[in-house]
Amino acid sequence: MLDLKGYEWSLIEGAWITLQVALLSLVLAMVLGMIGALAKLSRYRLARLTATTYTTVIRGIPDLVLMMLIFFGGQVLLNNSLYGINEWLNNYFASSDPSHEWTAYLPDYIEVSPFVAGILTIGFIFGAYMAETFRGAIMAVDKGELEAAKAYGMSSAMSFRRVLLPQMIRHALPGFGNNWLVLLKTTALVSIIGLDDMVRKGALAAGTTQMPFTFYMAIAVLFLVFTSLSTSVLKWAERRFSIHTR
């Protein structure tokens, strides 16, 4: 069971790609989540409606379906849009110059990298979950402290950075940790769009050696190591941000 037939480094390379996808997706999800949370708490109805639609739609569609839709459907939409823009530009210039010949002003075809598509898809999906986590954390902060910051003459940006953000982190950490662990495991889906992460590399090795149990068990152990380390870091962060708090 411990003999990986020389595929150890292949799995390690795949694990590194998996970590890159997970971490970059997390950054995107945090940005979208914060924007979504602030939009849902905004006094502007359009912002609230847009954020609510985003979180409702994303949380209601399976991750696998969204992955396929964004990767394959997104490429079709992008390239059809490029063709339409090129055609419009040619018609525009041909109307003023009858001798004008077809010219591709923009690339005829763009192939989206599975790495980029995986990051965008996972980040977009978990941005909806992070939005709800951050919204709850913001609502848990005592409004009196924000009013006090305003009374001291702090700007909105300063009160957010010095009063709201440090306190909301403590409330957001449990939900944030759960989202991160699920996001980390969701990276396994990028193997279906052709990215050579550790799941795909393990599947190829299992098919070559006819040892599926060995390689999928190795993948499971690697994911368990990642989640265990993440749990330890998250527990440390919860203790760190809960100092002087009962």
Coordinates of N, CA and C in Angstrom, one line a residue:
M1 N 0.8 -1.2 0.0 CA 0.0 0.0 0.0 C 0.9 1.3 0.0
L2 N 2.1 1.2 0.6 CA 2.9 2.4 0.7 C 3.8 2.5 -0.5
D3 N 3.8 1.6 -1.4 CA 4.6 1.7 -2.6 C 3.8 2.4 -3.7
L4 N 4.3 3.6 -4.1 CA 3.6 4.4 -5.1 C 4.2 4.3 -6.5
K5 N 5.1 3.3 -6.6 CA 5.7 3.0 -7.9 C 6.4 4.2 -8.6
G6 N 7.0 5.0 -7.8 CA 7.7 6.2 -8.4 C 6.9 7.4 -8.7
Y7 N 5.6 7.4 -8.3 CA 4.7 8.5 -8.5 C 4.7 9.5 -7.4
E8 N 5.6 9.3 -6.4 CA 5.5 10.2 -5.2 C 5.7 11.7 -5.6
W9 N 6.7 12.0 -6.4 CA 6.9 13.4 -6.8 C 5.8 14.0 -7.7
S10 N 5.2 13.1 -8.4 CA 4.0 13.5 -9.2 C 2.9 14.0 -8.3
L11 N 2.6 13.2 -7.3 CA 1.6 13.6 -6.3 C 1.9 14.9 -5.6
I12 N 3.2 15.0 -5.2 CA 3.6 16.2 -4.5 C 3.5 17.4 -5.4
E13 N 3.8 17.3 -6.7 CA 3.6 18.4 -7.6 C 2.1 18.8 -7.7
G14 N 1.3 17.7 -7.8 CA -0.1 18.0 -7.9 C -0.7 18.6 -6.6
A15 N -0.1 18.2 -5.4 CA -0.5 18.8 -4.2 C -0.2 20.3 -4.1
W16 N 1.0 20.6 -4.7 CA 1.4 22.0 -4.7 C 0.4 22.9 -5.6
I17 N 0.0 22.3 -6.7 CA -1.0 23.0 -7.5 C -2.3 23.1 -6.8
T18 N -2.7 22.1 -6.1 CA -4.0 22.1 -5.3 C -3.9 23.2 -4.3
L19 N -2.8 23.4 -3.6 CA -2.7 24.4 -2.6 C -2.7 25.8 -3.2
Q20 N -2.1 26.0 -4.4 CA -2.1 27.2 -5.0 C -3.6 27.6 -5.4
V21 N -4.3 26.7 -6.0 CA -5.7 26.9 -6.4 C -6.5 27.3 -5.1
A22 N -6.3 26.6 -4.0 CA -7.1 26.8 -2.8 C -6.8 28.2 -2.2
L23 N -5.5 28.5 -2.1 CA -5.2 29.8 -1.5 C -5.6 31.0 -2.3
L24 N -5.4 30.9 -3.7 CA -5.8 32.0 -4.5 C -7.3 32.1 -4.6
S25 N -8.0 31.0 -4.6 CA -9.5 31.0 -4.5 C -9.9 31.7 -3.2
L26 N -9.2 31.4 -2.1 CA -9.6 31.9 -0.8 C -9.5 33.5 -0.9
V27 N -8.4 34.0 -1.5 CA -8.3 35.4 -1.5 C -9.4 36.1 -2.3
L28 N -9.7 35.5 -3.5 CA -10.9 36.0 -4.3 C -12.2 35.9 -3.5
A29 N -12.4 34.8 -2.8 CA -13.6 34.6 -2.1 C -13.7 35.6 -0.9
M30 N -12.6 35.9 -0.3 CA -12.7 36.9 0.8 C -13.0 38.3 0.3
V31 N -12.5 38.6 -0.9 CA -12.8 39.9 -1.5 C -14.2 40.0 -1.9
L32 N -14.7 39.0 -2.6 CA -16.1 39.0 -3.0 C -17.0 38.9 -1.8
G33 N -16.6 38.1 -0.8 CA -17.4 38.0 0.4 C -17.6 39.3 1.2
M34 N -16.5 40.1 1.3 CA -16.6 41.3 2.0 C -17.4 42.3 1.2
I35 N -17.3 42.4 -0.1 CA -18.1 43.2 -0.9 C -19.6 42.9 -0.8
G36 N -19.8 41.5 -0.9 CA -21.2 41.1 -0.8 C -21.8 41.4 0.6
A37 N -21.0 41.2 1.7 CA -21.5 41.5 3.0 C -21.9 43.0 3.2
L38 N -21.0 43.8 2.7 CA -21.2 45.3 2.8 C -22.4 45.7 2.0
A39 N -22.5 45.0 0.8 CA -23.7 45.4 -0.1 C -25.0 44.9 0.5
K40 N -25.0 43.8 1.2 CA -26.3 43.3 1.8 C -26.7 44.2 3.0
L41 N -25.7 44.8 3.6 CA -26.0 45.7 4.7 C -26.1 47.2 4.3
S42 N -26.0 47.4 3.0 CA -26.0 48.8 2.5 C -27.4 49.4 2.6
R43 N -27.5 50.7 2.6 CA -28.8 51.4 2.6 C -29.4 51.5 1.2
Y44 N -28.6 51.1 0.2 CA -29.1 51.2 -1.1 C -29.7 49.9 -1.5
R45 N -30.9 50.0 -2.0 CA -31.8 48.9 -2.3 C -31.1 48.0 -3.5
L46 N -30.6 48.7 -4.5 CA -30.0 48.0 -5.6 C -28.8 47.1 -5.2
A47 N -28.0 47.7 -4.3 CA -26.8 46.9 -3.8 C -27.3 45.7 -3.0
R48 N -28.3 45.9 -2.2 CA -28.8 44.7 -1.4 C -29.4 43.7 -2.3
L49 N -30.2 44.1 -3.3 CA -30.8 43.2 -4.2 C -29.8 42.4 -5.0
T50 N -28.7 43.1 -5.5 CA -27.7 42.4 -6.3 C -26.9 41.4 -5.4
A51 N -26.6 41.8 -4.2 CA -25.9 40.8 -3.3 C -26.7 39.6 -2.9
T52 N -28.0 39.9 -2.7 CA -28.9 38.8 -2.3 C -29.1 37.8 -3.5
T53 N -29.2 38.4 -4.7 CA -29.4 37.5 -5.9 C -28.1 36.6 -6.1
Y54 N -27.0 37.3 -5.9 CA -25.7 36.5 -6.0 C -25.6 35.4 -5.0
T55 N -25.8 35.6 -3.8 CA -25.7 34.6 -2.8 C -26.8 33.5 -2.9
T56 N -28.0 33.9 -3.3 CA -29.1 33.0 -3.4 C -28.8 32.0 -4.6
V57 N -28.4 32.6 -5.7 CA -28.2 31.8 -6.9 C -27.0 30.8 -6.8
I58 N -25.9 31.3 -6.3 CA -24.7 30.5 -6.1 C -24.9 29.4 -5.1
R59 N -25.5 29.7 -4.0 CA -25.7 28.7 -3.0 C -26.8 27.6 -3.4
G60 N -27.5 27.9 -4.4 CA -28.6 27.0 -4.9 C -28.2 26.1 -6.0
I61 N -27.0 26.3 -6.6 CA -26.5 25.5 -7.7 C -25.3 24.6 -7.3
P62 N -25.3 23.3 -7.6 CA -24.2 22.5 -7.2 C -22.8 23.0 -7.7
D63 N -21.8 22.8 -7.0 CA -20.5 23.3 -7.4 C -20.0 22.7 -8.7
L64 N -20.3 21.4 -8.9 CA -19.8 20.8 -10.1 C -20.5 21.4 -11.3
V65 N -21.8 21.7 -11.2 CA -22.5 22.3 -12.3 C -21.9 23.7 -12.6
L66 N -21.6 24.5 -11.6 CA -21.0 25.8 -11.8 C -19.7 25.7 -12.4
M67 N -18.9 24.7 -12.0 CA -17.5 24.5 -12.6 C -17.6 24.3 -14.1
M68 N -18.5 23.4 -14.5 CA -18.6 23.1 -15.9 C -19.2 24.3 -16.7
L69 N -20.2 24.9 -16.1 CA -20.8 26.0 -16.7 C -19.9 27.2 -17.0
I70 N -19.1 27.5 -16.0 CA -18.2 28.7 -16.1 C -17.0 28.3 -17.0
F71 N -16.5 27.1 -16.9 CA -15.3 26.8 -17.7 C -15.7 26.6 -19.2
F72 N -16.7 25.8 -19.5 CA -17.1 25.6 -20.9 C -18.0 26.7 -21.4
G73 N -19.0 27.0 -20.7 CA -19.9 28.0 -21.2 C -19.3 29.4 -21.2
G74 N -18.4 29.7 -20.2 CA -17.7 30.9 -20.2 C -16.8 31.1 -21.4
Q75 N -16.1 30.1 -21.8 CA -15.2 30.2 -23.0 C -16.1 30.5 -24.3
V76 N -17.2 29.8 -24.4 CA -18.1 30.0 -25.6 C -18.6 31.5 -25.5
L77 N -19.0 32.0 -24.4 CA -19.5 33.3 -24.3 C -18.4 34.3 -24.6
L78 N -17.2 34.1 -24.1 CA -16.1 35.0 -24.3 C -15.7 35.1 -25.8
N79 N -15.6 34.0 -26.4 CA -15.2 34.0 -27.8 C -16.3 34.5 -28.8
N80 N -17.5 34.2 -28.4 CA -18.6 34.7 -29.2 C -18.6 36.3 -29.1
S81 N -18.4 36.7 -27.9 CA -18.3 38.2 -27.7 C -17.2 38.8 -28.5
L82 N -16.0 38.2 -28.5 CA -14.9 38.7 -29.3 C -15.2 38.8 -30.7
Y83 N -15.9 37.7 -31.3 CA -16.2 37.7 -32.7 C -17.3 38.8 -33.0
G84 N -18.2 39.0 -32.1 CA -19.2 40.0 -32.3 C -18.6 41.4 -32.3
I85 N -17.7 41.7 -31.4 CA -17.0 43.0 -31.3 C -16.2 43.2 -32.6
N86 N -15.4 42.2 -33.1 CA -14.7 42.3 -34.3 C -15.6 42.6 -35.5
E87 N -16.7 41.9 -35.5 CA -17.7 42.1 -36.6 C -18.3 43.5 -36.6
W88 N -18.6 44.0 -35.4 CA -19.1 45.4 -35.3 C -18.1 46.4 -35.7
L89 N -16.8 46.2 -35.3 CA -15.8 47.2 -35.7 C -15.6 47.2 -37.2
N90 N -15.6 46.0 -37.8 CA -15.4 46.0 -39.2 C -16.6 46.6 -40.0
N91 N -17.8 46.4 -39.5 CA -19.0 47.1 -40.1 C -18.9 48.6 -40.0
Y92 N -18.4 49.0 -38.8 CA -18.3 50.4 -38.5 C -17.3 51.1 -39.5
F93 N -16.1 50.5 -39.6 CA -15.1 51.1 -40.5 C -15.5 50.9 -42.0
A94 N -16.2 49.8 -42.3 CA -16.5 49.6 -43.7 C -17.6 50.6 -44.2
S95 N -18.4 51.1 -43.3 CA -19.4 52.1 -43.6 C -18.8 53.4 -44.1
S96 N -17.6 53.7 -43.6 CA -16.9 54.9 -44.0 C -15.9 54.7 -45.1
D97 N -15.5 53.5 -45.2 CA -14.4 53.1 -46.2 C -14.9 51.8 -47.0
P98 N -15.4 52.0 -48.2 CA -15.9 50.8 -48.9 C -14.8 49.8 -49.2
S99 N -13.6 50.2 -49.3 CA -12.5 49.3 -49.6 C -12.0 48.5 -48.3
H100 N -12.6 48.8 -47.2 CA -12.1 48.2 -46.0 C -12.3 46.7 -46.0
E101 N -11.2 45.9 -45.6 CA -11.3 44.5 -45.6 C -11.4 44.0 -44.1
W102 N -11.8 42.8 -44.0 CA -12.0 42.2 -42.6 C -10.7 42.2 -41.9
T103 N -10.7 42.7 -40.7 CA -9.6 42.7 -39.8 C -10.0 42.2 -38.4
A104 N -9.2 41.4 -37.8 CA -9.5 40.9 -36.4 C -8.8 41.9 -35.5
Y105 N -9.6 42.8 -34.9 CA -9.0 43.8 -34.0 C -8.7 43.2 -32.6
L106 N -9.5 42.2 -32.3 CA -9.2 41.5 -31.0 C -8.9 40.0 -31.4
P107 N -8.3 39.3 -30.5 CA -8.0 37.9 -30.8 C -9.3 37.1 -31.2
D108 N -9.1 36.2 -32.2 CA -10.3 35.4 -32.6 C -10.7 34.4 -31.6
Y109 N -9.7 33.9 -30.8 CA -10.1 32.8 -29.9 C -9.2 32.9 -28.7
I110 N -9.7 32.8 -27.5 CA -9.0 32.8 -26.3 C -9.3 31.5 -25.5
E111 N -8.3 30.8 -25.2 CA -8.5 29.5 -24.4 C -8.3 29.8 -22.9
V112 N -9.3 29.6 -22.1 CA -9.1 29.9 -20.7 C -8.3 28.8 -20.0
S113 N -7.3 29.1 -19.3 CA -6.5 28.1 -18.6 C -7.4 27.4 -17.5
P114 N -7.3 26.1 -17.4 CA -8.0 25.4 -16.3 C -7.6 25.9 -14.9
F115 N -6.3 26.3 -14.8 CA -5.9 26.9 -13.5 C -6.6 28.2 -13.1
V116 N -6.7 29.1 -14.1 CA -7.4 30.3 -13.9 C -8.9 30.1 -13.7
A117 N -9.4 29.2 -14.6 CA -10.9 28.9 -14.5 C -11.2 28.3 -13.1
G118 N -10.4 27.4 -12.6 CA -10.6 26.8 -11.3 C -10.6 27.8 -10.2
I119 N -9.6 28.7 -10.2 CA -9.6 29.8 -9.2 C -10.8 30.7 -9.3
L120 N -11.1 31.1 -10.5 CA -12.3 32.0 -10.6 C -13.6 31.4 -10.2
T121 N -13.7 30.1 -10.6 CA -15.0 29.4 -10.2 C -15.1 29.2 -8.7
I122 N -14.1 28.6 -8.1 CA -14.1 28.3 -6.7 C -14.2 29.6 -5.9
G123 N -13.5 30.6 -6.3 CA -13.5 31.9 -5.6 C -14.9 32.5 -5.7
F124 N -15.5 32.4 -6.9 CA -16.8 33.0 -7.1 C -17.9 32.3 -6.3
I125 N -17.8 30.9 -6.2 CA -18.7 30.1 -5.4 C -18.6 30.5 -3.9
F126 N -17.4 30.4 -3.4 CA -17.3 30.6 -2.0 C -17.3 32.1 -1.5
G127 N -17.3 33.0 -2.5 CA -17.6 34.4 -2.2 C -19.0 34.5 -1.6
A128 N -19.9 33.7 -2.1 CA -21.3 33.8 -1.6 C -21.4 33.3 -0.2
Y129 N -20.7 32.3 0.1 CA -20.7 31.8 1.5 C -19.9 32.7 2.5
M130 N -18.8 33.3 2.0 CA -18.1 34.2 2.8 C -18.9 35.5 3.1
A131 N -19.8 35.9 2.1 CA -20.6 37.1 2.3 C -21.5 36.9 3.5
E132 N -22.1 35.7 3.6 CA -23.0 35.5 4.7 C -22.3 35.4 6.0
T133 N -21.1 34.8 6.0 CA -20.2 34.7 7.2 C -19.8 36.1 7.7
F134 N -19.4 36.9 6.7 CA -18.9 38.3 7.1 C -20.1 39.2 7.5
R135 N -21.3 39.0 6.9 CA -22.4 39.8 7.2 C -22.9 39.5 8.7
G136 N -22.9 38.2 9.0 CA -23.2 37.9 10.4 C -22.2 38.4 11.4
A137 N -20.9 38.4 11.0 CA -19.9 38.9 11.9 C -20.0 40.4 12.1
I138 N -20.3 41.1 11.0 CA -20.5 42.6 11.1 C -21.6 42.9 12.0
M139 N -22.7 42.2 11.9 CA -23.9 42.4 12.7 C -23.7 42.1 14.2
A140 N -22.7 41.2 14.5 CA -22.4 40.9 15.9 C -21.6 41.9 16.6
V141 N -21.0 42.9 15.9 CA -20.3 43.9 16.5 C -21.2 45.0 17.1
D142 N -20.9 45.4 18.3 CA -21.7 46.4 19.0 C -21.8 47.7 18.2
K143 N -23.0 48.1 17.9 CA -23.2 49.3 17.1 C -22.8 50.5 17.9
G144 N -22.9 50.4 19.2 CA -22.4 51.6 20.0 C -21.0 52.0 19.8
E145 N -20.1 51.0 19.6 CA -18.7 51.3 19.3 C -18.5 52.0 18.0
L146 N -19.3 51.6 17.0 CA -19.2 52.3 15.7 C -19.7 53.8 15.9
E147 N -20.8 54.0 16.7 CA -21.3 55.3 16.9 C -20.2 56.1 17.7
A148 N -19.5 55.5 18.6 CA -18.5 56.2 19.4 C -17.4 56.6 18.4
A149 N -17.0 55.7 17.5 CA -15.9 56.0 16.5 C -16.3 57.2 15.7
K150 N -17.6 57.2 15.3 CA -18.1 58.4 14.5 C -18.1 59.7 15.3
A151 N -18.4 59.5 16.6 CA -18.4 60.7 17.5 C -17.0 61.3 17.7
Y152 N -16.0 60.4 17.7 CA -14.6 60.8 17.8 C -14.1 61.5 16.5
G153 N -14.9 61.5 15.5 CA -14.5 62.1 14.2 C -13.8 61.2 13.2
M154 N -13.9 59.9 13.5 CA -13.3 58.9 12.5 C -14.1 58.9 11.2
S155 N -13.4 58.7 10.1 CA -14.0 58.6 8.8 C -14.6 57.1 8.8
S156 N -15.4 56.9 7.8 CA -16.0 55.5 7.6 C -14.9 54.5 7.4
A157 N -13.9 54.9 6.6 CA -12.8 53.9 6.3 C -12.0 53.6 7.6
M158 N -11.7 54.7 8.4 CA -10.9 54.5 9.6 C -11.7 53.7 10.6
S159 N -13.0 54.0 10.8 CA -13.7 53.2 11.8 C -13.9 51.7 11.4
F160 N -13.9 51.5 10.0 CA -14.0 50.1 9.6 C -12.7 49.4 9.9
R161 N -11.5 50.1 9.6 CA -10.2 49.5 9.8 C -9.8 49.3 11.2
R162 N -10.2 50.3 12.1 CA -9.7 50.2 13.5 C -10.7 49.8 14.5
V163 N -12.0 49.8 14.1 CA -13.0 49.3 15.1 C -13.8 48.1 14.6
L164 N -14.3 48.2 13.4 CA -15.2 47.1 13.0 C -14.4 45.8 12.6
L165 N -13.4 46.0 11.8 CA -12.6 44.8 11.2 C -12.0 44.0 12.3
P166 N -11.3 44.6 13.3 CA -10.7 43.7 14.3 C -11.7 42.9 15.1
Q167 N -12.9 43.5 15.4 CA -13.9 42.8 16.2 C -14.6 41.7 15.3
M168 N -14.9 42.1 14.1 CA -15.7 41.1 13.2 C -14.8 39.9 12.9
I169 N -13.5 40.0 12.9 CA -12.7 38.8 12.6 C -12.9 37.7 13.7
R170 N -13.1 38.1 14.9 CA -13.3 37.1 16.0 C -14.6 36.4 15.8
H171 N -15.6 37.2 15.4 CA -16.9 36.5 15.1 C -17.0 35.7 13.9
A172 N -16.1 36.1 12.9 CA -16.2 35.5 11.6 C -15.3 34.2 11.5
L173 N -14.3 34.1 12.4 CA -13.4 33.0 12.3 C -14.0 31.6 12.3
P174 N -15.0 31.2 13.1 CA -15.6 29.9 13.1 C -16.2 29.6 11.7
G175 N -17.0 30.5 11.2 CA -17.6 30.3 9.9 C -16.6 30.3 8.8
F176 N -15.6 31.2 8.9 CA -14.5 31.3 7.9 C -13.8 30.0 7.8
G177 N -13.5 29.4 9.0 CA -12.7 28.2 9.0 C -13.5 27.0 8.4
N178 N -14.8 27.0 8.6 CA -15.6 25.9 7.9 C -15.6 26.1 6.4
N179 N -15.7 27.4 6.0 CA -15.7 27.6 4.5 C -14.4 27.3 3.9
W180 N -13.3 27.6 4.6 CA -12.0 27.3 4.1 C -11.8 25.8 4.0
L181 N -12.2 25.0 5.0 CA -12.0 23.5 4.9 C -12.8 22.9 3.7
V182 N -14.1 23.4 3.5 CA -14.9 23.0 2.4 C -14.3 23.4 1.1
L183 N -13.8 24.6 1.0 CA -13.1 25.1 -0.2 C -11.9 24.3 -0.6
L184 N -11.1 23.9 0.4 CA -9.9 23.1 0.2 C -10.3 21.8 -0.4
K185 N -11.4 21.2 0.1 CA -11.8 19.9 -0.5 C -12.5 20.0 -1.8
T186 N -13.1 21.2 -2.1 CA -13.7 21.4 -3.3 C -12.7 21.6 -4.5
T187 N -11.5 21.9 -4.2 CA -10.5 22.0 -5.2 C -10.3 20.7 -6.0
A188 N -10.8 19.6 -5.5 CA -10.7 18.3 -6.2 C -11.5 18.4 -7.5
L189 N -12.5 19.3 -7.6 CA -13.3 19.4 -8.8 C -12.6 19.9 -10.0
V190 N -11.4 20.6 -9.8 CA -10.7 21.2 -10.9 C -10.1 20.1 -11.8
S191 N -10.0 18.8 -11.3 CA -9.5 17.7 -12.1 C -10.4 17.4 -13.3
I192 N -11.7 17.7 -13.2 CA -12.6 17.4 -14.3 C -12.4 18.4 -15.4
I193 N -11.8 19.5 -15.2 CA -11.6 20.4 -16.4 C -10.2 20.4 -16.9
G194 N -9.4 19.4 -16.5 CA -8.1 19.1 -17.1 C -6.9 19.6 -16.3
L195 N -7.1 20.2 -15.1 CA -6.0 20.7 -14.4 C -5.2 19.6 -13.7
D196 N -3.9 19.6 -13.8 CA -3.1 18.5 -13.2 C -2.9 18.7 -11.7
D197 N -4.0 18.7 -11.0 CA -3.9 18.8 -9.5 C -3.6 17.3 -9.0
M198 N -3.5 17.2 -7.7 CA -3.1 15.9 -7.2 C -4.2 14.8 -7.4
V199 N -5.5 15.2 -7.5 CA -6.5 14.2 -7.8 C -6.4 13.7 -9.2
R200 N -6.1 14.6 -10.2 CA -5.9 14.1 -11.5 C -4.7 13.3 -11.7
K201 N -3.6 13.7 -11.1 CA -2.3 13.0 -11.1 C -2.5 11.6 -10.5
G202 N -3.2 11.6 -9.4 CA -3.5 10.3 -8.7 C -4.3 9.4 -9.6
A203 N -5.3 9.9 -10.2 CA -6.2 9.1 -11.1 C -5.4 8.6 -12.3
L204 N -4.5 9.4 -12.9 CA -3.7 8.9 -14.0 C -2.8 7.8 -13.5
A205 N -2.2 8.0 -12.3 CA -1.3 6.9 -11.8 C -2.0 5.7 -11.5
A206 N -3.2 5.8 -10.9 CA -4.0 4.6 -10.6 C -4.4 3.9 -11.8
G207 N -4.7 4.6 -12.9 CA -5.1 3.9 -14.2 C -3.9 3.2 -14.8
T208 N -2.7 3.8 -14.6 CA -1.5 3.2 -15.2 C -1.1 1.9 -14.5
T209 N -1.1 2.0 -13.2 CA -0.6 0.9 -12.3 C -1.7 -0.1 -11.9
Q210 N -2.9 0.3 -12.2 CA -4.0 -0.6 -11.7 C -4.1 -0.8 -10.2
M211 N -3.7 0.4 -9.5 CA -3.7 0.4 -8.1 C -4.6 1.5 -7.6
P212 N -5.9 1.5 -7.8 CA -6.7 2.7 -7.5 C -6.8 2.9 -5.9
F213 N -6.9 1.8 -5.2 CA -7.0 2.0 -3.7 C -5.8 2.7 -3.2
T214 N -4.6 2.3 -3.6 CA -3.3 2.9 -3.1 C -3.3 4.4 -3.3
F215 N -3.5 4.8 -4.6 CA -3.4 6.2 -4.9 C -4.5 7.1 -4.4
Y216 N -5.7 6.6 -4.4 CA -6.8 7.4 -3.8 C -6.6 7.5 -2.3
M217 N -6.1 6.5 -1.7 CA -5.8 6.6 -0.3 C -4.7 7.6 0.0
A218 N -3.7 7.6 -0.9 CA -2.6 8.6 -0.7 C -3.2 10.0 -0.8
I219 N -4.1 10.2 -1.8 CA -4.7 11.5 -2.0 C -5.5 11.9 -0.7
A220 N -6.3 10.9 -0.2 CA -7.1 11.2 1.0 C -6.2 11.6 2.2
V221 N -5.0 10.9 2.3 CA -4.1 11.2 3.4 C -3.6 12.7 3.2
L222 N -3.2 13.1 2.0 CA -2.7 14.4 1.7 C -3.8 15.5 2.1
F223 N -5.0 15.2 1.7 CA -6.1 16.2 2.0 C -6.3 16.2 3.6
L224 N -6.2 15.1 4.2 CA -6.3 15.1 5.7 C -5.2 15.8 6.4
V225 N -4.0 15.8 5.8 CA -2.8 16.5 6.3 C -3.1 18.0 6.2
F226 N -3.6 18.4 5.0 CA -3.9 19.9 4.8 C -5.0 20.4 5.7
T227 N -6.0 19.6 5.9 CA -7.1 20.0 6.7 C -6.7 20.0 8.2
S228 N -5.9 19.1 8.6 CA -5.4 19.1 10.0 C -4.6 20.3 10.3
L229 N -3.6 20.6 9.4 CA -2.8 21.8 9.6 C -3.7 23.0 9.6
S230 N -4.6 23.1 8.7 CA -5.5 24.3 8.7 C -6.3 24.4 10.0
T231 N -6.8 23.3 10.5 CA -7.5 23.3 11.8 C -6.7 23.9 12.9
S232 N -5.4 23.4 13.0 CA -4.5 23.9 14.0 C -4.3 25.4 13.9
V233 N -4.1 25.9 12.7 CA -3.9 27.3 12.5 C -5.1 28.1 12.9
L234 N -6.3 27.6 12.5 CA -7.6 28.3 12.8 C -7.8 28.3 14.3
K235 N -7.5 27.3 15.0 CA -7.6 27.3 16.5 C -6.7 28.3 17.1
W236 N -5.5 28.4 16.6 CA -4.6 29.4 17.1 C -5.1 30.8 16.9
A237 N -5.7 31.0 15.7 CA -6.2 32.3 15.3 C -7.4 32.7 16.2
E238 N -8.2 31.7 16.5 CA -9.4 32.0 17.4 C -8.9 32.3 18.8
R239 N -7.9 31.7 19.3 CA -7.4 32.0 20.6 C -6.7 33.4 20.6
R240 N -6.0 33.7 19.5 CA -5.3 35.0 19.4 C -6.3 36.2 19.4
F241 N -7.4 36.0 18.6 CA -8.4 37.1 18.5 C -9.4 37.1 19.6
S242 N -9.3 36.1 20.5 CA -10.3 36.1 21.7 C -9.6 36.5 23.0
I243 N -8.4 37.0 22.9 CA -7.7 37.5 24.1 C -8.5 38.6 24.7
H244 N -8.6 38.6 26.0 CA -9.4 39.6 26.8 C -10.9 39.5 26.5
T245 N -11.3 38.4 26.0 CA -12.8 38.3 25.7 C -13.3 37.0 26.4
R246 N -14.4 37.1 27.1 CA -15.0 36.0 27.8 C -15.9 35.3 26.8

